[in-house]
Short mmCIF file of N, CA, C and O in Angstrom, two decimals:
data_model
loop_
_atom_site.label_atom_id
_atom_site.label_comp_id
_atom_site.label_asym_id
_atom_site.label_seq_id
_atom_site.Cartn_x
_atom_site.Cartn_y
_atom_site.Cartn_z
N MET A 1 66.27 68.28 -47.40
CA MET A 1 64.91 67.99 -47.03
C MET A 1 64.41 69.10 -46.12
O MET A 1 65.07 69.49 -45.19
N ALA A 2 63.23 69.62 -46.38
CA ALA A 2 62.69 70.72 -45.60
C ALA A 2 62.31 70.26 -44.20
O ALA A 2 61.85 69.16 -43.98
N ALA A 3 62.49 71.16 -43.26
CA ALA A 3 62.13 70.89 -41.87
C ALA A 3 60.64 71.08 -41.67
O ALA A 3 59.99 71.78 -42.43
N PRO A 4 60.08 70.47 -40.65
CA PRO A 4 58.66 70.63 -40.41
C PRO A 4 58.34 72.08 -40.08
O PRO A 4 59.13 72.78 -39.48
N THR A 5 57.16 72.53 -40.48
CA THR A 5 56.78 73.91 -40.26
C THR A 5 55.99 74.10 -38.98
O THR A 5 55.81 75.20 -38.52
N SER A 6 55.49 73.04 -38.39
CA SER A 6 54.64 73.15 -37.21
C SER A 6 55.41 73.33 -35.91
O SER A 6 54.81 73.53 -34.88
N GLY A 7 56.73 73.29 -35.94
CA GLY A 7 57.51 73.40 -34.73
C GLY A 7 57.71 72.06 -34.03
O GLY A 7 58.32 72.00 -32.98
N ALA A 8 57.16 70.99 -34.59
CA ALA A 8 57.35 69.65 -34.02
C ALA A 8 58.62 69.07 -34.62
O ALA A 8 58.58 68.42 -35.65
N TRP A 9 59.71 69.32 -34.00
CA TRP A 9 61.01 68.88 -34.52
C TRP A 9 61.26 67.45 -34.09
O TRP A 9 62.07 67.17 -33.24
N LYS A 10 60.53 66.54 -34.69
CA LYS A 10 60.55 65.14 -34.28
C LYS A 10 61.26 64.28 -35.32
O LYS A 10 61.13 64.50 -36.51
N ILE A 11 62.02 63.30 -34.82
CA ILE A 11 62.68 62.33 -35.69
C ILE A 11 62.31 60.93 -35.21
O ILE A 11 62.02 60.73 -34.03
N MET A 12 62.34 60.00 -36.14
CA MET A 12 62.11 58.60 -35.81
C MET A 12 63.46 57.89 -35.85
O MET A 12 64.27 58.16 -36.74
N ILE A 13 63.69 57.00 -34.91
CA ILE A 13 64.94 56.25 -34.84
C ILE A 13 64.60 54.78 -35.03
O ILE A 13 63.80 54.22 -34.28
N ARG A 14 65.21 54.15 -36.02
CA ARG A 14 64.98 52.72 -36.30
C ARG A 14 66.25 51.92 -36.07
O ARG A 14 67.34 52.46 -36.11
N ASN A 15 66.07 50.62 -35.85
CA ASN A 15 67.17 49.67 -35.69
C ASN A 15 67.87 49.80 -34.33
O ASN A 15 69.06 49.56 -34.22
N LEU A 16 67.10 50.16 -33.31
CA LEU A 16 67.66 50.23 -31.96
C LEU A 16 67.92 48.83 -31.42
O LEU A 16 67.23 47.88 -31.79
N LEU A 17 68.88 48.72 -30.53
CA LEU A 17 69.08 47.46 -29.83
C LEU A 17 67.93 47.25 -28.85
O LEU A 17 67.27 48.21 -28.42
N TRP A 18 67.72 46.02 -28.44
CA TRP A 18 66.65 45.69 -27.49
C TRP A 18 66.84 46.41 -26.17
O TRP A 18 65.88 46.65 -25.45
N THR A 19 68.08 46.75 -25.84
CA THR A 19 68.38 47.37 -24.54
C THR A 19 68.15 48.88 -24.51
O THR A 19 68.19 49.48 -23.44
N ALA A 20 67.95 49.48 -25.66
CA ALA A 20 67.79 50.94 -25.71
C ALA A 20 66.49 51.36 -25.03
O ALA A 20 65.46 50.72 -25.18
N ASN A 21 66.58 52.44 -24.27
CA ASN A 21 65.39 52.98 -23.61
C ASN A 21 65.37 54.50 -23.77
O ASN A 21 66.23 55.07 -24.44
N ARG A 22 64.41 55.13 -23.13
CA ARG A 22 64.24 56.58 -23.23
C ARG A 22 65.51 57.34 -22.86
O ARG A 22 65.93 58.26 -23.54
N ASP A 23 66.14 56.94 -21.76
CA ASP A 23 67.34 57.62 -21.29
C ASP A 23 68.49 57.49 -22.28
O ASP A 23 69.26 58.44 -22.49
N VAL A 24 68.62 56.33 -22.89
CA VAL A 24 69.68 56.10 -23.88
C VAL A 24 69.49 57.06 -25.07
O VAL A 24 70.44 57.70 -25.51
N LEU A 25 68.25 57.15 -25.57
CA LEU A 25 67.98 58.06 -26.69
C LEU A 25 68.25 59.51 -26.29
O LEU A 25 68.89 60.26 -27.03
N LYS A 26 67.74 59.89 -25.14
CA LYS A 26 67.90 61.28 -24.70
C LYS A 26 69.37 61.62 -24.52
O LYS A 26 69.83 62.68 -24.95
N ASP A 27 70.13 60.74 -23.89
CA ASP A 27 71.56 60.98 -23.69
C ASP A 27 72.28 61.14 -25.02
O ASP A 27 73.12 62.02 -25.17
N TYR A 28 71.99 60.28 -25.98
CA TYR A 28 72.68 60.35 -27.27
C TYR A 28 72.36 61.66 -27.99
O TYR A 28 73.26 62.36 -28.45
N PHE A 29 71.10 62.00 -28.11
CA PHE A 29 70.72 63.16 -28.92
C PHE A 29 70.96 64.49 -28.22
O PHE A 29 71.02 65.53 -28.88
N THR A 30 71.21 64.48 -26.92
CA THR A 30 71.56 65.71 -26.21
C THR A 30 72.88 66.29 -26.70
O THR A 30 73.08 67.49 -26.61
N LYS A 31 73.74 65.47 -27.26
CA LYS A 31 75.01 66.00 -27.76
C LYS A 31 74.81 66.95 -28.95
O LYS A 31 75.69 67.72 -29.30
N PHE A 32 73.62 66.91 -29.56
CA PHE A 32 73.30 67.80 -30.68
C PHE A 32 72.58 69.06 -30.22
O PHE A 32 72.42 70.00 -30.98
N GLY A 33 72.10 69.06 -28.98
CA GLY A 33 71.34 70.19 -28.43
C GLY A 33 70.26 69.68 -27.49
O GLY A 33 70.25 68.50 -27.12
N ARG A 34 69.36 70.56 -27.12
CA ARG A 34 68.31 70.19 -26.15
C ARG A 34 67.29 69.23 -26.75
O ARG A 34 66.84 69.39 -27.87
N VAL A 35 66.92 68.24 -25.94
CA VAL A 35 65.92 67.24 -26.32
C VAL A 35 64.69 67.49 -25.46
O VAL A 35 64.78 67.53 -24.23
N ARG A 36 63.53 67.65 -26.10
CA ARG A 36 62.28 67.86 -25.37
C ARG A 36 61.72 66.55 -24.82
O ARG A 36 61.27 66.47 -23.69
N ASP A 37 61.78 65.50 -25.63
CA ASP A 37 61.23 64.21 -25.22
C ASP A 37 61.86 63.10 -26.04
O ASP A 37 62.30 63.33 -27.16
N ALA A 38 61.89 61.93 -25.48
CA ALA A 38 62.39 60.74 -26.19
C ALA A 38 61.58 59.55 -25.71
O ALA A 38 61.22 59.47 -24.54
N ARG A 39 61.29 58.65 -26.63
CA ARG A 39 60.57 57.43 -26.23
C ARG A 39 60.90 56.29 -27.16
O ARG A 39 61.11 56.47 -28.35
N VAL A 40 60.96 55.12 -26.58
CA VAL A 40 61.15 53.87 -27.31
C VAL A 40 59.79 53.18 -27.32
O VAL A 40 59.09 53.18 -26.31
N ILE A 41 59.42 52.59 -28.44
CA ILE A 41 58.12 51.93 -28.55
C ILE A 41 58.27 50.46 -28.16
O ILE A 41 59.15 49.76 -28.67
N PHE A 42 57.38 50.03 -27.27
CA PHE A 42 57.38 48.65 -26.79
C PHE A 42 56.09 47.95 -27.23
O PHE A 42 55.04 48.58 -27.34
N ASP A 43 56.18 46.65 -27.48
CA ASP A 43 55.02 45.85 -27.83
C ASP A 43 54.13 45.73 -26.59
O ASP A 43 54.60 45.34 -25.53
N LYS A 44 52.86 46.07 -26.75
CA LYS A 44 51.96 46.06 -25.59
C LYS A 44 51.68 44.65 -25.07
O LYS A 44 51.35 44.48 -23.90
N ASP A 45 51.81 43.64 -25.91
CA ASP A 45 51.54 42.27 -25.48
C ASP A 45 52.75 41.61 -24.83
O ASP A 45 52.63 40.93 -23.82
N THR A 46 53.93 41.79 -25.43
CA THR A 46 55.12 41.11 -24.93
C THR A 46 55.97 41.98 -24.00
O THR A 46 56.77 41.45 -23.24
N GLY A 47 55.81 43.30 -24.10
CA GLY A 47 56.63 44.20 -23.31
C GLY A 47 58.03 44.39 -23.87
O GLY A 47 58.84 45.10 -23.30
N LEU A 48 58.32 43.77 -25.01
CA LEU A 48 59.63 43.89 -25.64
C LEU A 48 59.70 45.11 -26.54
O LEU A 48 58.69 45.54 -27.11
N SER A 49 60.89 45.64 -26.71
CA SER A 49 61.10 46.77 -27.59
C SER A 49 60.75 46.40 -29.02
O SER A 49 61.05 45.29 -29.48
N ARG A 50 60.15 47.33 -29.73
CA ARG A 50 59.88 47.13 -31.15
C ARG A 50 61.04 47.66 -32.00
O ARG A 50 60.97 47.70 -33.20
N LYS A 51 62.12 48.07 -31.31
CA LYS A 51 63.38 48.49 -31.91
C LYS A 51 63.28 49.80 -32.69
O LYS A 51 64.07 50.06 -33.58
N PHE A 52 62.32 50.65 -32.32
CA PHE A 52 62.29 51.99 -32.87
C PHE A 52 61.75 52.95 -31.82
O PHE A 52 61.18 52.54 -30.81
N GLY A 53 61.98 54.22 -32.05
CA GLY A 53 61.52 55.23 -31.11
C GLY A 53 61.46 56.59 -31.76
O GLY A 53 61.71 56.73 -32.97
N PHE A 54 61.11 57.58 -30.95
CA PHE A 54 60.97 58.95 -31.43
C PHE A 54 61.69 59.89 -30.49
O PHE A 54 61.71 59.68 -29.28
N VAL A 55 62.25 60.94 -31.07
CA VAL A 55 62.90 61.99 -30.28
C VAL A 55 62.34 63.32 -30.75
O VAL A 55 62.29 63.59 -31.96
N GLU A 56 61.90 64.13 -29.80
CA GLU A 56 61.42 65.47 -30.12
C GLU A 56 62.47 66.46 -29.67
O GLU A 56 62.88 66.48 -28.50
N LEU A 57 62.92 67.27 -30.61
CA LEU A 57 63.99 68.23 -30.36
C LEU A 57 63.39 69.61 -30.13
O LEU A 57 62.24 69.87 -30.50
N THR A 58 64.16 70.51 -29.53
CA THR A 58 63.62 71.80 -29.12
C THR A 58 63.69 72.89 -30.17
O THR A 58 63.04 73.92 -30.02
N SER A 59 64.48 72.70 -31.22
CA SER A 59 64.61 73.78 -32.21
C SER A 59 65.04 73.23 -33.57
O SER A 59 65.52 72.11 -33.69
N LYS A 60 64.87 74.08 -34.56
CA LYS A 60 65.28 73.74 -35.92
C LYS A 60 66.80 73.52 -35.97
O LYS A 60 67.27 72.64 -36.69
N ASP A 61 67.55 74.31 -35.22
CA ASP A 61 69.01 74.15 -35.21
C ASP A 61 69.43 72.76 -34.73
O ASP A 61 70.30 72.13 -35.32
N VAL A 62 68.81 72.28 -33.66
CA VAL A 62 69.13 70.95 -33.14
C VAL A 62 68.73 69.89 -34.17
O VAL A 62 69.49 68.96 -34.45
N TYR A 63 67.54 70.04 -34.73
CA TYR A 63 67.02 69.14 -35.77
C TYR A 63 68.00 69.06 -36.94
O TYR A 63 68.39 67.98 -37.38
N ASP A 64 68.43 70.23 -37.42
CA ASP A 64 69.38 70.28 -38.54
C ASP A 64 70.72 69.66 -38.17
O ASP A 64 71.35 68.98 -38.99
N ASN A 65 71.18 69.87 -36.92
CA ASN A 65 72.44 69.26 -36.47
C ASN A 65 72.37 67.74 -36.52
O ASN A 65 73.31 67.09 -36.96
N VAL A 66 71.27 67.18 -36.05
CA VAL A 66 71.10 65.73 -36.06
C VAL A 66 71.11 65.21 -37.50
O VAL A 66 71.81 64.25 -37.83
N LEU A 67 70.33 65.86 -38.36
CA LEU A 67 70.20 65.38 -39.74
C LEU A 67 71.45 65.62 -40.59
O LEU A 67 71.63 64.95 -41.61
N SER A 68 72.30 66.52 -40.16
CA SER A 68 73.52 66.79 -40.93
C SER A 68 74.57 65.69 -40.76
O SER A 68 75.47 65.56 -41.57
N GLN A 69 74.43 64.89 -39.72
CA GLN A 69 75.37 63.79 -39.50
C GLN A 69 74.95 62.60 -40.35
O GLN A 69 73.79 62.19 -40.32
N ASN A 70 75.87 62.04 -41.10
CA ASN A 70 75.57 60.95 -42.02
C ASN A 70 75.18 59.64 -41.34
O ASN A 70 74.37 58.89 -41.86
N SER A 71 75.79 59.34 -40.21
CA SER A 71 75.46 58.09 -39.53
C SER A 71 75.41 58.32 -38.03
O SER A 71 76.06 59.22 -37.50
N HIS A 72 74.60 57.50 -37.37
CA HIS A 72 74.43 57.58 -35.91
C HIS A 72 74.60 56.19 -35.33
O HIS A 72 74.05 55.22 -35.88
N PHE A 73 75.32 56.11 -34.22
CA PHE A 73 75.54 54.85 -33.52
C PHE A 73 75.08 55.00 -32.08
O PHE A 73 75.57 55.88 -31.37
N ILE A 74 74.13 54.17 -31.68
CA ILE A 74 73.63 54.18 -30.31
C ILE A 74 73.90 52.81 -29.71
O ILE A 74 73.50 51.80 -30.27
N GLU A 75 74.61 52.79 -28.60
CA GLU A 75 75.04 51.55 -27.95
C GLU A 75 75.81 50.66 -28.92
O GLU A 75 75.67 49.44 -28.90
N GLY A 76 76.62 51.27 -29.78
CA GLY A 76 77.42 50.52 -30.73
C GLY A 76 76.68 50.04 -31.97
O GLY A 76 77.28 49.42 -32.85
N GLN A 77 75.41 50.30 -32.04
CA GLN A 77 74.57 49.85 -33.16
C GLN A 77 74.28 51.03 -34.08
O GLN A 77 73.85 52.10 -33.63
N GLU A 78 74.50 50.86 -35.38
CA GLU A 78 74.13 51.92 -36.32
C GLU A 78 72.61 51.96 -36.42
O GLU A 78 71.95 50.94 -36.62
N VAL A 79 72.06 53.15 -36.24
CA VAL A 79 70.62 53.34 -36.30
C VAL A 79 70.27 54.24 -37.47
O VAL A 79 71.12 54.97 -37.99
N GLU A 80 69.03 54.16 -37.88
CA GLU A 80 68.53 55.00 -38.96
C GLU A 80 67.72 56.14 -38.37
O GLU A 80 66.82 55.91 -37.55
N VAL A 81 68.05 57.36 -38.76
CA VAL A 81 67.32 58.55 -38.30
C VAL A 81 66.47 59.03 -39.46
O VAL A 81 66.97 59.31 -40.54
N ILE A 82 65.16 59.11 -39.22
CA ILE A 82 64.21 59.49 -40.26
C ILE A 82 63.57 60.82 -39.87
O ILE A 82 62.96 60.92 -38.81
N PRO A 83 63.68 61.84 -40.72
CA PRO A 83 63.05 63.13 -40.43
C PRO A 83 61.53 62.98 -40.30
O PRO A 83 60.92 62.17 -40.99
N SER A 84 60.94 63.79 -39.46
CA SER A 84 59.50 63.66 -39.17
C SER A 84 58.61 63.87 -40.37
O SER A 84 57.54 63.29 -40.44
N GLN A 85 59.00 64.69 -41.32
CA GLN A 85 58.08 64.94 -42.42
C GLN A 85 57.88 63.74 -43.34
O GLN A 85 56.97 63.74 -44.13
N VAL A 86 58.68 62.70 -43.20
CA VAL A 86 58.44 61.49 -43.99
C VAL A 86 57.66 60.46 -43.20
O VAL A 86 57.40 59.38 -43.68
N ILE A 87 57.26 60.82 -41.99
CA ILE A 87 56.49 59.91 -41.16
C ILE A 87 55.06 60.42 -41.08
O ILE A 87 54.82 61.54 -40.65
N ALA A 88 54.13 59.63 -41.51
CA ALA A 88 52.72 60.00 -41.41
C ALA A 88 51.97 58.84 -40.80
O ALA A 88 52.10 57.71 -41.25
N LYS A 89 51.19 59.10 -39.79
CA LYS A 89 50.46 58.03 -39.12
C LYS A 89 49.14 57.80 -39.87
O LYS A 89 48.36 58.70 -40.06
N SER A 90 48.93 56.58 -40.27
CA SER A 90 47.72 56.25 -41.00
C SER A 90 46.62 55.86 -40.03
O SER A 90 46.85 55.70 -38.84
N LYS A 91 45.41 55.66 -40.55
CA LYS A 91 44.27 55.28 -39.72
C LYS A 91 44.47 53.92 -39.08
O LYS A 91 43.91 53.63 -38.04
N SER A 92 45.29 53.07 -39.67
CA SER A 92 45.52 51.73 -39.12
C SER A 92 46.66 51.71 -38.11
O SER A 92 47.08 50.66 -37.67
N SER A 93 47.18 52.88 -37.75
CA SER A 93 48.26 53.03 -36.78
C SER A 93 49.59 52.47 -37.25
O SER A 93 50.50 52.28 -36.48
N LYS A 94 49.72 52.20 -38.53
CA LYS A 94 51.01 51.81 -39.08
C LYS A 94 51.62 53.04 -39.72
O LYS A 94 50.94 54.00 -40.05
N PHE A 95 52.92 53.00 -39.95
CA PHE A 95 53.59 54.15 -40.53
C PHE A 95 53.65 54.01 -42.03
O PHE A 95 53.93 52.95 -42.56
N GLU A 96 53.39 55.13 -42.70
CA GLU A 96 53.52 55.18 -44.15
C GLU A 96 54.70 56.08 -44.45
O GLU A 96 54.95 57.05 -43.76
N ILE A 97 55.42 55.78 -45.49
CA ILE A 97 56.61 56.54 -45.84
C ILE A 97 56.35 57.34 -47.11
O ILE A 97 55.76 56.85 -48.07
N ASP A 98 56.78 58.58 -47.11
CA ASP A 98 56.64 59.47 -48.24
C ASP A 98 57.25 58.83 -49.49
O ASP A 98 58.41 58.46 -49.50
N ALA A 99 56.48 58.75 -50.55
CA ALA A 99 56.93 58.09 -51.79
C ALA A 99 58.03 58.87 -52.48
O ALA A 99 58.74 58.33 -53.32
N ASN A 100 58.21 60.14 -52.15
CA ASN A 100 59.24 60.96 -52.81
C ASN A 100 60.60 60.82 -52.15
O ASN A 100 61.55 61.45 -52.57
N THR A 101 60.71 60.02 -51.12
CA THR A 101 61.96 59.86 -50.40
C THR A 101 62.44 58.43 -50.53
O THR A 101 61.67 57.50 -50.45
N ASP A 102 63.75 58.25 -50.76
CA ASP A 102 64.32 56.92 -50.88
C ASP A 102 64.46 56.29 -49.50
O ASP A 102 65.22 56.75 -48.67
N HIS A 103 63.70 55.25 -49.26
CA HIS A 103 63.78 54.53 -47.99
C HIS A 103 64.02 53.04 -48.27
O HIS A 103 63.39 52.18 -47.68
N SER A 104 64.94 52.78 -49.16
CA SER A 104 65.18 51.41 -49.59
C SER A 104 65.65 50.49 -48.47
O SER A 104 65.55 49.28 -48.58
N THR A 105 66.15 51.06 -47.37
CA THR A 105 66.63 50.21 -46.29
C THR A 105 65.59 49.99 -45.22
O THR A 105 65.80 49.20 -44.31
N LEU A 106 64.44 50.64 -45.30
CA LEU A 106 63.41 50.45 -44.29
C LEU A 106 62.92 49.01 -44.29
O LEU A 106 62.70 48.43 -45.34
N GLY A 107 62.74 48.47 -43.13
CA GLY A 107 62.25 47.11 -43.00
C GLY A 107 63.31 46.04 -43.15
O GLY A 107 63.06 44.86 -43.01
N LYS A 108 64.54 46.45 -43.46
CA LYS A 108 65.64 45.47 -43.61
C LYS A 108 66.52 45.58 -42.38
O LYS A 108 67.30 46.49 -42.25
N GLU A 109 66.35 44.67 -41.45
CA GLU A 109 67.14 44.71 -40.22
C GLU A 109 68.00 43.50 -40.09
O GLU A 109 67.75 42.48 -40.58
#
């Protein structure tokens, strides 16, 4: 899968445990190289984790290192790492997935 051309080396992380936070994501992905930013998405009404987040990496090499690993476990939980080019934000603020990529496990938690 081709890397993003804009220099935004961002990945989406799905299936996080409720306890995962920014520091947990940053600590995990630092083992692959430098992390520019990490964030977990929380529900604005309940304050609870929505069980996904984003990590912005500093270079194509770090991005490729992360994606070259077949599986990732954060806090003992297997998580799904989705390359940024398959994530597009729609006008309704929901995520749409590239139809050319197999995402048969998305939404199955």
